[in-house]
PDB file of C-alpha atoms in Angstrom:
ATOM      1  CA  UNK A1148       0.000   0.000   0.000  1.00 44.00           C
ATOM      2  CA  UNK A1149       1.147   3.512  -0.653  1.00 47.00           C
ATOM      3  CA  UNK A1150       0.852   6.730   1.303  1.00 49.00           C
ATOM      4  CA  UNK A1151      -1.644   8.162  -1.191  1.00 50.00           C
ATOM      5  CA  UNK A1152      -5.009   9.273   0.207  1.00 49.00           C
ATOM      6  CA  UNK A1153      -7.415   6.409   0.712  1.00 82.00           C
ATOM      7  CA  UNK A1154     -10.834   5.852   2.146  1.00 92.00           C
ATOM      8  CA  UNK A1155     -11.946   3.159   4.519  1.00 92.00           C
ATOM      9  CA  UNK A1156     -13.835   1.578   1.625  1.00 91.00           C
ATOM     10  CA  UNK A1157     -10.655   1.552  -0.468  1.00 92.00           C
ATOM     11  CA  UNK A1158      -8.851  -0.283   2.325  1.00 94.00           C
ATOM     12  CA  UNK A1159     -11.547  -2.959   2.506  1.00 93.00           C
ATOM     13  CA  UNK A1160     -11.257  -3.410  -1.251  1.00 92.00           C
ATOM     14  CA  UNK A1161      -7.464  -3.633  -1.223  1.00 93.00           C
ATOM     15  CA  UNK A1162      -6.331  -5.566   1.852  1.00 95.00           C
ATOM     16  CA  UNK A1163      -4.551  -8.810   1.083  1.00 95.00           C
ATOM     17  CA  UNK A1164      -4.037 -10.665   4.358  1.00 97.00           C
ATOM     18  CA  UNK A1165      -5.969  -9.328   7.309  1.00 98.00           C
ATOM     19  CA  UNK A1166      -8.313  -6.664   8.600  1.00 98.00           C
ATOM     20  CA  UNK A1167      -8.329  -6.148  12.361  1.00 98.00           C
ATOM     21  CA  UNK A1168     -10.778  -3.998  14.325  1.00 98.00           C
ATOM     22  CA  UNK A1169     -10.460  -2.734  17.879  1.00 98.00           C
ATOM     23  CA  UNK A1170     -13.782  -1.770  19.424  1.00 97.00           C
ATOM     24  CA  UNK A1171     -13.824   0.186  22.665  1.00 96.00           C
ATOM     25  CA  UNK A1172     -17.314   1.647  22.978  1.00 94.00           C
ATOM     26  CA  UNK A1173     -20.386   0.393  24.830  1.00 93.00           C
ATOM     27  CA  UNK A1174     -22.835   1.907  22.344  1.00 91.00           C
ATOM     28  CA  UNK A1175     -22.844   2.034  18.556  1.00 92.00           C
ATOM     29  CA  UNK A1176     -26.625   2.160  18.389  1.00 87.00           C
ATOM     30  CA  UNK A1177     -26.817   5.035  15.922  1.00 83.00           C
ATOM     31  CA  UNK A1178     -24.125   3.758  13.578  1.00 85.00           C
ATOM     32  CA  UNK A1179     -26.042   1.083  11.722  1.00 78.00           C
ATOM     33  CA  UNK A1180     -28.559  -1.684  12.302  1.00 82.00           C
ATOM     34  CA  UNK A1181     -30.758   0.843  14.119  1.00 86.00           C
ATOM     35  CA  UNK A1182     -33.958  -1.016  13.219  1.00 89.00           C
ATOM     36  CA  UNK A1183     -32.482  -4.373  14.238  1.00 92.00           C
ATOM     37  CA  UNK A1184     -31.370  -2.930  17.578  1.00 93.00           C
ATOM     38  CA  UNK A1185     -34.892  -1.646  18.208  1.00 92.00           C
ATOM     39  CA  UNK A1186     -36.281  -5.073  17.329  1.00 94.00           C
ATOM     40  CA  UNK A1187     -33.854  -6.635  19.809  1.00 95.00           C
ATOM     41  CA  UNK A1188     -34.952  -4.192  22.518  1.00 95.00           C
ATOM     42  CA  UNK A1189     -38.585  -5.007  21.720  1.00 96.00           C
ATOM     43  CA  UNK A1190     -37.908  -8.730  22.229  1.00 95.00           C
ATOM     44  CA  UNK A1191     -38.430  -9.652  18.589  1.00 95.00           C
ATOM     45  CA  UNK A1192     -36.598 -12.453  16.820  1.00 93.00           C
ATOM     46  CA  UNK A1193     -33.541 -11.660  14.764  1.00 92.00           C
ATOM     47  CA  UNK A1194     -34.553 -11.045  11.126  1.00 90.00           C
ATOM     48  CA  UNK A1195     -33.443 -13.786   8.734  1.00 88.00           C
ATOM     49  CA  UNK A1196     -31.542 -11.242   6.616  1.00 90.00           C
ATOM     50  CA  UNK A1197     -29.847  -9.535   9.565  1.00 90.00           C
ATOM     51  CA  UNK A1198     -26.452  -8.094   8.538  1.00 91.00           C
ATOM     52  CA  UNK A1199     -26.668  -9.698   5.079  1.00 92.00           C
ATOM     53  CA  UNK A1200     -24.469  -7.105   3.323  1.00 92.00           C
ATOM     54  CA  UNK A1201     -21.705  -7.391   5.926  1.00 93.00           C
ATOM     55  CA  UNK A1202     -21.915 -11.190   5.858  1.00 95.00           C
ATOM     56  CA  UNK A1203     -21.410 -11.103   2.078  1.00 96.00           C
ATOM     57  CA  UNK A1204     -18.387  -8.821   2.514  1.00 95.00           C
ATOM     58  CA  UNK A1205     -16.862 -11.060   5.183  1.00 97.00           C
ATOM     59  CA  UNK A1206     -17.507 -14.247   3.179  1.00 96.00           C
ATOM     60  CA  UNK A1207     -15.830 -12.722   0.136  1.00 96.00           C
ATOM     61  CA  UNK A1208     -12.699 -11.937   2.121  1.00 97.00           C
ATOM     62  CA  UNK A1209     -12.519 -15.060   4.252  1.00 97.00           C
ATOM     63  CA  UNK A1210     -13.344 -17.228   1.250  1.00 96.00           C
ATOM     64  CA  UNK A1211     -10.278 -15.756  -0.457  1.00 97.00           C
ATOM     65  CA  UNK A1212      -8.118 -16.629   2.572  1.00 97.00           C
ATOM     66  CA  UNK A1213      -8.087 -13.166   4.144  1.00 98.00           C
ATOM     67  CA  UNK A1214      -8.577 -12.958   7.898  1.00 98.00           C
ATOM     68  CA  UNK A1215     -11.097 -10.586   9.497  1.00 98.00           C
ATOM     69  CA  UNK A1216     -11.036 -10.326  13.271  1.00 98.00           C
ATOM     70  CA  UNK A1217     -11.782  -8.013  16.188  1.00 98.00           C
ATOM     71  CA  UNK A1218     -11.200  -7.418  19.843  1.00 98.00           C
ATOM     72  CA  UNK A1219     -13.881  -5.620  21.821  1.00 98.00           C
ATOM     73  CA  UNK A1220     -12.880  -4.095  25.150  1.00 98.00           C
ATOM     74  CA  UNK A1221     -15.824  -4.539  27.529  1.00 97.00           C
ATOM     75  CA  UNK A1222     -16.708  -4.184  31.183  1.00 96.00           C
ATOM     76  CA  UNK A1223     -19.627  -5.990  32.781  1.00 96.00           C
ATOM     77  CA  UNK A1224     -22.493  -5.572  33.223  1.00 96.00           C
ATOM     78  CA  UNK A1225     -23.025  -5.221  29.500  1.00 95.00           C
ATOM     79  CA  UNK A1226     -25.055  -2.359  28.144  1.00 94.00           C
ATOM     80  CA  UNK A1227     -28.229  -3.255  26.244  1.00 94.00           C
ATOM     81  CA  UNK A1228     -26.393  -2.361  23.036  1.00 94.00           C
ATOM     82  CA  UNK A1229     -23.510  -4.722  23.799  1.00 95.00           C
ATOM     83  CA  UNK A1230     -25.941  -7.551  24.563  1.00 94.00           C
ATOM     84  CA  UNK A1231     -27.396  -6.902  21.097  1.00 95.00           C
ATOM     85  CA  UNK A1232     -24.044  -6.578  19.329  1.00 94.00           C
ATOM     86  CA  UNK A1233     -22.552  -9.675  20.902  1.00 95.00           C
ATOM     87  CA  UNK A1234     -25.681 -11.827  20.920  1.00 92.00           C
ATOM     88  CA  UNK A1235     -26.963 -10.971  17.457  1.00 93.00           C
ATOM     89  CA  UNK A1236     -23.998  -9.440  15.655  1.00 93.00           C
ATOM     90  CA  UNK A1237     -20.968 -11.436  16.691  1.00 94.00           C
ATOM     91  CA  UNK A1238     -22.746 -14.767  16.652  1.00 92.00           C
ATOM     92  CA  UNK A1239     -24.156 -14.031  13.190  1.00 93.00           C
ATOM     93  CA  UNK A1240     -20.945 -12.597  11.727  1.00 95.00           C
ATOM     94  CA  UNK A1241     -18.931 -15.569  12.972  1.00 96.00           C
ATOM     95  CA  UNK A1242     -20.942 -17.772  10.604  1.00 94.00           C
ATOM     96  CA  UNK A1243     -19.267 -15.912   7.725  1.00 96.00           C
ATOM     97  CA  UNK A1244     -15.778 -16.453   9.135  1.00 97.00           C
ATOM     98  CA  UNK A1245     -15.179 -13.265  11.111  1.00 97.00           C
ATOM     99  CA  UNK A1246     -13.322 -13.944  14.368  1.00 98.00           C
ATOM    100  CA  UNK A1247     -14.092 -12.214  17.665  1.00 98.00           C
ATOM    101  CA  UNK A1248     -12.217 -11.803  20.915  1.00 98.00           C
ATOM    102  CA  UNK A1249     -13.205 -10.109  24.162  1.00 98.00           C
ATOM    103  CA  UNK A1250     -10.863  -8.109  26.374  1.00 98.00           C
ATOM    104  CA  UNK A1251     -12.838  -7.968  29.617  1.00 98.00           C
ATOM    105  CA  UNK A1252     -11.636  -5.140  31.853  1.00 97.00           C
ATOM    106  CA  UNK A1253     -14.289  -5.566  34.538  1.00 97.00           C
ATOM    107  CA  UNK A1254     -12.764  -4.398  37.795  1.00 95.00           C
ATOM    108  CA  UNK A1255      -9.399  -3.494  36.322  1.00 95.00           C
ATOM    109  CA  UNK A1256      -7.907  -0.801  34.115  1.00 94.00           C
ATOM    110  CA  UNK A1257      -7.552  -1.373  30.423  1.00 95.00           C
ATOM    111  CA  UNK A1258      -4.051  -2.481  29.416  1.00 96.00           C
ATOM    112  CA  UNK A1259      -4.301  -0.143  26.423  1.00 97.00           C
ATOM    113  CA  UNK A1260      -3.150   3.460  26.769  1.00 95.00           C
ATOM    114  CA  UNK A1261      -5.823   5.989  27.657  1.00 91.00           C
ATOM    115  CA  UNK A1262      -7.349   7.505  24.560  1.00 91.00           C
ATOM    116  CA  UNK A1263      -6.884   4.501  22.301  1.00 95.00           C
ATOM    117  CA  UNK A1264     -10.175   4.448  20.478  1.00 94.00           C
ATOM    118  CA  UNK A1265     -11.687   2.359  17.750  1.00 97.00           C
ATOM    119  CA  UNK A1266      -9.677   1.591  14.659  1.00 98.00           C
ATOM    120  CA  UNK A1267      -9.253  -0.749  11.730  1.00 97.00           C
ATOM    121  CA  UNK A1268      -5.782  -2.033  10.854  1.00 97.00           C
ATOM    122  CA  UNK A1269      -5.225  -3.491   7.387  1.00 97.00           C
ATOM    123  CA  UNK A1270      -2.364  -5.870   6.626  1.00 97.00           C
ATOM    124  CA  UNK A1271      -0.476  -4.436   9.632  1.00 97.00           C
ATOM    125  CA  UNK A1272       0.470  -1.517   7.389  1.00 96.00           C
ATOM    126  CA  UNK A1273      -2.421   0.958   7.377  1.00 96.00           C
ATOM    127  CA  UNK A1274      -4.625   2.130  10.231  1.00 97.00           C
ATOM    128  CA  UNK A1275      -7.907   4.004  10.081  1.00 97.00           C
ATOM    129  CA  UNK A1276      -9.140   5.623  13.276  1.00 97.00           C
ATOM    130  CA  UNK A1277     -12.894   5.630  13.792  1.00 96.00           C
ATOM    131  CA  UNK A1278     -14.778   8.557  15.307  1.00 95.00           C
ATOM    132  CA  UNK A1279     -18.125   8.418  17.109  1.00 93.00           C
ATOM    133  CA  UNK A1280     -20.400  10.908  18.812  1.00 90.00           C
ATOM    134  CA  UNK A1281     -21.441  10.534  22.429  1.00 86.00           C
ATOM    135  CA  UNK A1282     -24.694   8.941  21.278  1.00 84.00           C
ATOM    136  CA  UNK A1283     -22.972   6.209  19.230  1.00 83.00           C
ATOM    137  CA  UNK A1284     -23.284   7.990  15.875  1.00 90.00           C
ATOM    138  CA  UNK A1285     -20.467   7.213  13.455  1.00 92.00           C
ATOM    139  CA  UNK A1286     -18.821  10.509  12.513  1.00 94.00           C
ATOM    140  CA  UNK A1287     -16.190   9.236  10.095  1.00 93.00           C
ATOM    141  CA  UNK A1288     -12.793   7.614   9.764  1.00 95.00           C
ATOM    142  CA  UNK A1289      -9.314   9.002   9.259  1.00 95.00           C
ATOM    143  CA  UNK A1290      -6.955   6.844   7.226  1.00 95.00           C
ATOM    144  CA  UNK A1291      -3.503   7.440   8.650  1.00 95.00           C
ATOM    145  CA  UNK A1292      -0.206   7.511   6.819  1.00 92.00           C
ATOM    146  CA  UNK A1293       1.463   4.114   6.839  1.00 92.00           C
ATOM    147  CA  UNK A1294       4.273   5.282   9.139  1.00 95.00           C
ATOM    148  CA  UNK A1295       1.734   5.247  12.009  1.00 95.00           C
ATOM    149  CA  UNK A1296       0.957   1.548  11.580  1.00 96.00           C
ATOM    150  CA  UNK A1297       3.472   0.251  14.140  1.00 97.00           C
ATOM    151  CA  UNK A1298       1.630   2.073  16.939  1.00 97.00           C
ATOM    152  CA  UNK A1299      -1.624   0.336  15.992  1.00 98.00           C
ATOM    153  CA  UNK A1300       0.095  -3.025  15.547  1.00 98.00           C
ATOM    154  CA  UNK A1301       1.260  -2.693  19.165  1.00 98.00           C
ATOM    155  CA  UNK A1302      -2.288  -1.903  20.333  1.00 98.00           C
ATOM    156  CA  UNK A1303      -3.614  -4.902  18.398  1.00 98.00           C
ATOM    157  CA  UNK A1304      -0.969  -7.217  19.795  1.00 98.00           C
ATOM    158  CA  UNK A1305      -1.592  -6.077  23.380  1.00 98.00           C
ATOM    159  CA  UNK A1306      -5.356  -6.479  23.031  1.00 98.00           C
ATOM    160  CA  UNK A1307      -5.087  -9.916  21.420  1.00 98.00           C
ATOM    161  CA  UNK A1308      -2.583 -11.178  23.986  1.00 98.00           C
ATOM    162  CA  UNK A1309      -5.012 -10.421  26.816  1.00 97.00           C
ATOM    163  CA  UNK A1310      -8.326 -11.203  25.117  1.00 98.00           C
ATOM    164  CA  UNK A1311     -10.145 -14.494  24.998  1.00 97.00           C
ATOM    165  CA  UNK A1312     -12.124 -16.020  22.156  1.00 98.00           C
ATOM    166  CA  UNK A1313     -15.656 -14.650  22.079  1.00 97.00           C
ATOM    167  CA  UNK A1314     -17.337 -18.079  22.250  1.00 95.00           C
ATOM    168  CA  UNK A1315     -15.449 -18.946  25.439  1.00 97.00           C
ATOM    169  CA  UNK A1316     -16.177 -15.567  27.037  1.00 97.00           C
ATOM    170  CA  UNK A1317     -19.852 -15.646  25.970  1.00 96.00           C
ATOM    171  CA  UNK A1318     -20.317 -19.130  27.448  1.00 95.00           C
ATOM    172  CA  UNK A1319     -19.322 -17.690  30.850  1.00 94.00           C
ATOM    173  CA  UNK A1320     -20.859 -14.228  30.661  1.00 94.00           C
ATOM    174  CA  UNK A1321     -23.886 -14.169  28.348  1.00 86.00           C
ATOM    175  CA  UNK A1322     -26.638 -12.193  30.029  1.00 70.00           C
TER     176      UNK A1322
END
Protein backbone atom coordinates (compact mmCIF):
# COMPACT_ATOMS: atom_id res chain seq x y z
CA UNK A 1 0.00 0.00 0.00
CA UNK A 2 1.15 3.51 -0.65
CA UNK A 3 0.85 6.73 1.30
CA UNK A 4 -1.64 8.16 -1.19
CA UNK A 5 -5.01 9.27 0.21
CA UNK A 6 -7.42 6.41 0.71
CA UNK A 7 -10.83 5.85 2.15
CA UNK A 8 -11.95 3.16 4.52
CA UNK A 9 -13.84 1.58 1.62
CA UNK A 10 -10.65 1.55 -0.47
CA UNK A 11 -8.85 -0.28 2.33
CA UNK A 12 -11.55 -2.96 2.51
CA UNK A 13 -11.26 -3.41 -1.25
CA UNK A 14 -7.46 -3.63 -1.22
CA UNK A 15 -6.33 -5.57 1.85
CA UNK A 16 -4.55 -8.81 1.08
CA UNK A 17 -4.04 -10.67 4.36
CA UNK A 18 -5.97 -9.33 7.31
CA UNK A 19 -8.31 -6.66 8.60
CA UNK A 20 -8.33 -6.15 12.36
CA UNK A 21 -10.78 -4.00 14.32
CA UNK A 22 -10.46 -2.73 17.88
CA UNK A 23 -13.78 -1.77 19.42
CA UNK A 24 -13.82 0.19 22.67
CA UNK A 25 -17.31 1.65 22.98
CA UNK A 26 -20.39 0.39 24.83
CA UNK A 27 -22.84 1.91 22.34
CA UNK A 28 -22.84 2.03 18.56
CA UNK A 29 -26.63 2.16 18.39
CA UNK A 30 -26.82 5.03 15.92
CA UNK A 31 -24.13 3.76 13.58
CA UNK A 32 -26.04 1.08 11.72
CA UNK A 33 -28.56 -1.68 12.30
CA UNK A 34 -30.76 0.84 14.12
CA UNK A 35 -33.96 -1.02 13.22
CA UNK A 36 -32.48 -4.37 14.24
CA UNK A 37 -31.37 -2.93 17.58
CA UNK A 38 -34.89 -1.65 18.21
CA UNK A 39 -36.28 -5.07 17.33
CA UNK A 40 -33.85 -6.63 19.81
CA UNK A 41 -34.95 -4.19 22.52
CA UNK A 42 -38.58 -5.01 21.72
CA UNK A 43 -37.91 -8.73 22.23
CA UNK A 44 -38.43 -9.65 18.59
CA UNK A 45 -36.60 -12.45 16.82
CA UNK A 46 -33.54 -11.66 14.76
CA UNK A 47 -34.55 -11.04 11.13
CA UNK A 48 -33.44 -13.79 8.73
CA UNK A 49 -31.54 -11.24 6.62
CA UNK A 50 -29.85 -9.54 9.57
CA UNK A 51 -26.45 -8.09 8.54
CA UNK A 52 -26.67 -9.70 5.08
CA UNK A 53 -24.47 -7.11 3.32
CA UNK A 54 -21.71 -7.39 5.93
CA UNK A 55 -21.92 -11.19 5.86
CA UNK A 56 -21.41 -11.10 2.08
CA UNK A 57 -18.39 -8.82 2.51
CA UNK A 58 -16.86 -11.06 5.18
CA UNK A 59 -17.51 -14.25 3.18
CA UNK A 60 -15.83 -12.72 0.14
CA UNK A 61 -12.70 -11.94 2.12
CA UNK A 62 -12.52 -15.06 4.25
CA UNK A 63 -13.34 -17.23 1.25
CA UNK A 64 -10.28 -15.76 -0.46
CA UNK A 65 -8.12 -16.63 2.57
CA UNK A 66 -8.09 -13.17 4.14
CA UNK A 67 -8.58 -12.96 7.90
CA UNK A 68 -11.10 -10.59 9.50
CA UNK A 69 -11.04 -10.33 13.27
CA UNK A 70 -11.78 -8.01 16.19
CA UNK A 71 -11.20 -7.42 19.84
CA UNK A 72 -13.88 -5.62 21.82
CA UNK A 73 -12.88 -4.10 25.15
CA UNK A 74 -15.82 -4.54 27.53
CA UNK A 75 -16.71 -4.18 31.18
CA UNK A 76 -19.63 -5.99 32.78
CA UNK A 77 -22.49 -5.57 33.22
CA UNK A 78 -23.03 -5.22 29.50
CA UNK A 79 -25.06 -2.36 28.14
CA UNK A 80 -28.23 -3.25 26.24
CA UNK A 81 -26.39 -2.36 23.04
CA UNK A 82 -23.51 -4.72 23.80
CA UNK A 83 -25.94 -7.55 24.56
CA UNK A 84 -27.40 -6.90 21.10
CA UNK A 85 -24.04 -6.58 19.33
CA UNK A 86 -22.55 -9.67 20.90
CA UNK A 87 -25.68 -11.83 20.92
CA UNK A 88 -26.96 -10.97 17.46
CA UNK A 89 -24.00 -9.44 15.65
CA UNK A 90 -20.97 -11.44 16.69
CA UNK A 91 -22.75 -14.77 16.65
CA UNK A 92 -24.16 -14.03 13.19
CA UNK A 93 -20.95 -12.60 11.73
CA UNK A 94 -18.93 -15.57 12.97
CA UNK A 95 -20.94 -17.77 10.60
CA UNK A 96 -19.27 -15.91 7.73
CA UNK A 97 -15.78 -16.45 9.13
CA UNK A 98 -15.18 -13.27 11.11
CA UNK A 99 -13.32 -13.94 14.37
CA UNK A 100 -14.09 -12.21 17.67
CA UNK A 101 -12.22 -11.80 20.92
CA UNK A 102 -13.21 -10.11 24.16
CA UNK A 103 -10.86 -8.11 26.37
CA UNK A 104 -12.84 -7.97 29.62
CA UNK A 105 -11.64 -5.14 31.85
CA UNK A 106 -14.29 -5.57 34.54
CA UNK A 107 -12.76 -4.40 37.80
CA UNK A 108 -9.40 -3.49 36.32
CA UNK A 109 -7.91 -0.80 34.12
CA UNK A 110 -7.55 -1.37 30.42
CA UNK A 111 -4.05 -2.48 29.42
CA UNK A 112 -4.30 -0.14 26.42
CA UNK A 113 -3.15 3.46 26.77
CA UNK A 114 -5.82 5.99 27.66
CA UNK A 115 -7.35 7.51 24.56
CA UNK A 116 -6.88 4.50 22.30
CA UNK A 117 -10.17 4.45 20.48
CA UNK A 118 -11.69 2.36 17.75
CA UNK A 119 -9.68 1.59 14.66
CA UNK A 120 -9.25 -0.75 11.73
CA UNK A 121 -5.78 -2.03 10.85
CA UNK A 122 -5.22 -3.49 7.39
CA UNK A 123 -2.36 -5.87 6.63
CA UNK A 124 -0.48 -4.44 9.63
CA UNK A 125 0.47 -1.52 7.39
CA UNK A 126 -2.42 0.96 7.38
CA UNK A 127 -4.62 2.13 10.23
CA UNK A 128 -7.91 4.00 10.08
CA UNK A 129 -9.14 5.62 13.28
CA UNK A 130 -12.89 5.63 13.79
CA UNK A 131 -14.78 8.56 15.31
CA UNK A 132 -18.12 8.42 17.11
CA UNK A 133 -20.40 10.91 18.81
CA UNK A 134 -21.44 10.53 22.43
CA UNK A 135 -24.69 8.94 21.28
CA UNK A 136 -22.97 6.21 19.23
CA UNK A 137 -23.28 7.99 15.88
CA UNK A 138 -20.47 7.21 13.46
CA UNK A 139 -18.82 10.51 12.51
CA UNK A 140 -16.19 9.24 10.09
CA UNK A 141 -12.79 7.61 9.76
CA UNK A 142 -9.31 9.00 9.26
CA UNK A 143 -6.95 6.84 7.23
CA UNK A 144 -3.50 7.44 8.65
CA UNK A 145 -0.21 7.51 6.82
CA UNK A 146 1.46 4.11 6.84
CA UNK A 147 4.27 5.28 9.14
CA UNK A 148 1.73 5.25 12.01
CA UNK A 149 0.96 1.55 11.58
CA UNK A 150 3.47 0.25 14.14
CA UNK A 151 1.63 2.07 16.94
CA UNK A 152 -1.62 0.34 15.99
CA UNK A 153 0.10 -3.02 15.55
CA UNK A 154 1.26 -2.69 19.17
CA UNK A 155 -2.29 -1.90 20.33
CA UNK A 156 -3.61 -4.90 18.40
CA UNK A 157 -0.97 -7.22 19.79
CA UNK A 158 -1.59 -6.08 23.38
CA UNK A 159 -5.36 -6.48 23.03
CA UNK A 160 -5.09 -9.92 21.42
CA UNK A 161 -2.58 -11.18 23.99
CA UNK A 162 -5.01 -10.42 26.82
CA UNK A 163 -8.33 -11.20 25.12
CA UNK A 164 -10.15 -14.49 25.00
CA UNK A 165 -12.12 -16.02 22.16
CA UNK A 166 -15.66 -14.65 22.08
CA UNK A 167 -17.34 -18.08 22.25
CA UNK A 168 -15.45 -18.95 25.44
CA UNK A 169 -16.18 -15.57 27.04
CA UNK A 170 -19.85 -15.65 25.97
CA UNK A 171 -20.32 -19.13 27.45
CA UNK A 172 -19.32 -17.69 30.85
CA UNK A 173 -20.86 -14.23 30.66
CA UNK A 174 -23.89 -14.17 28.35
CA UNK A 175 -26.64 -12.19 30.03
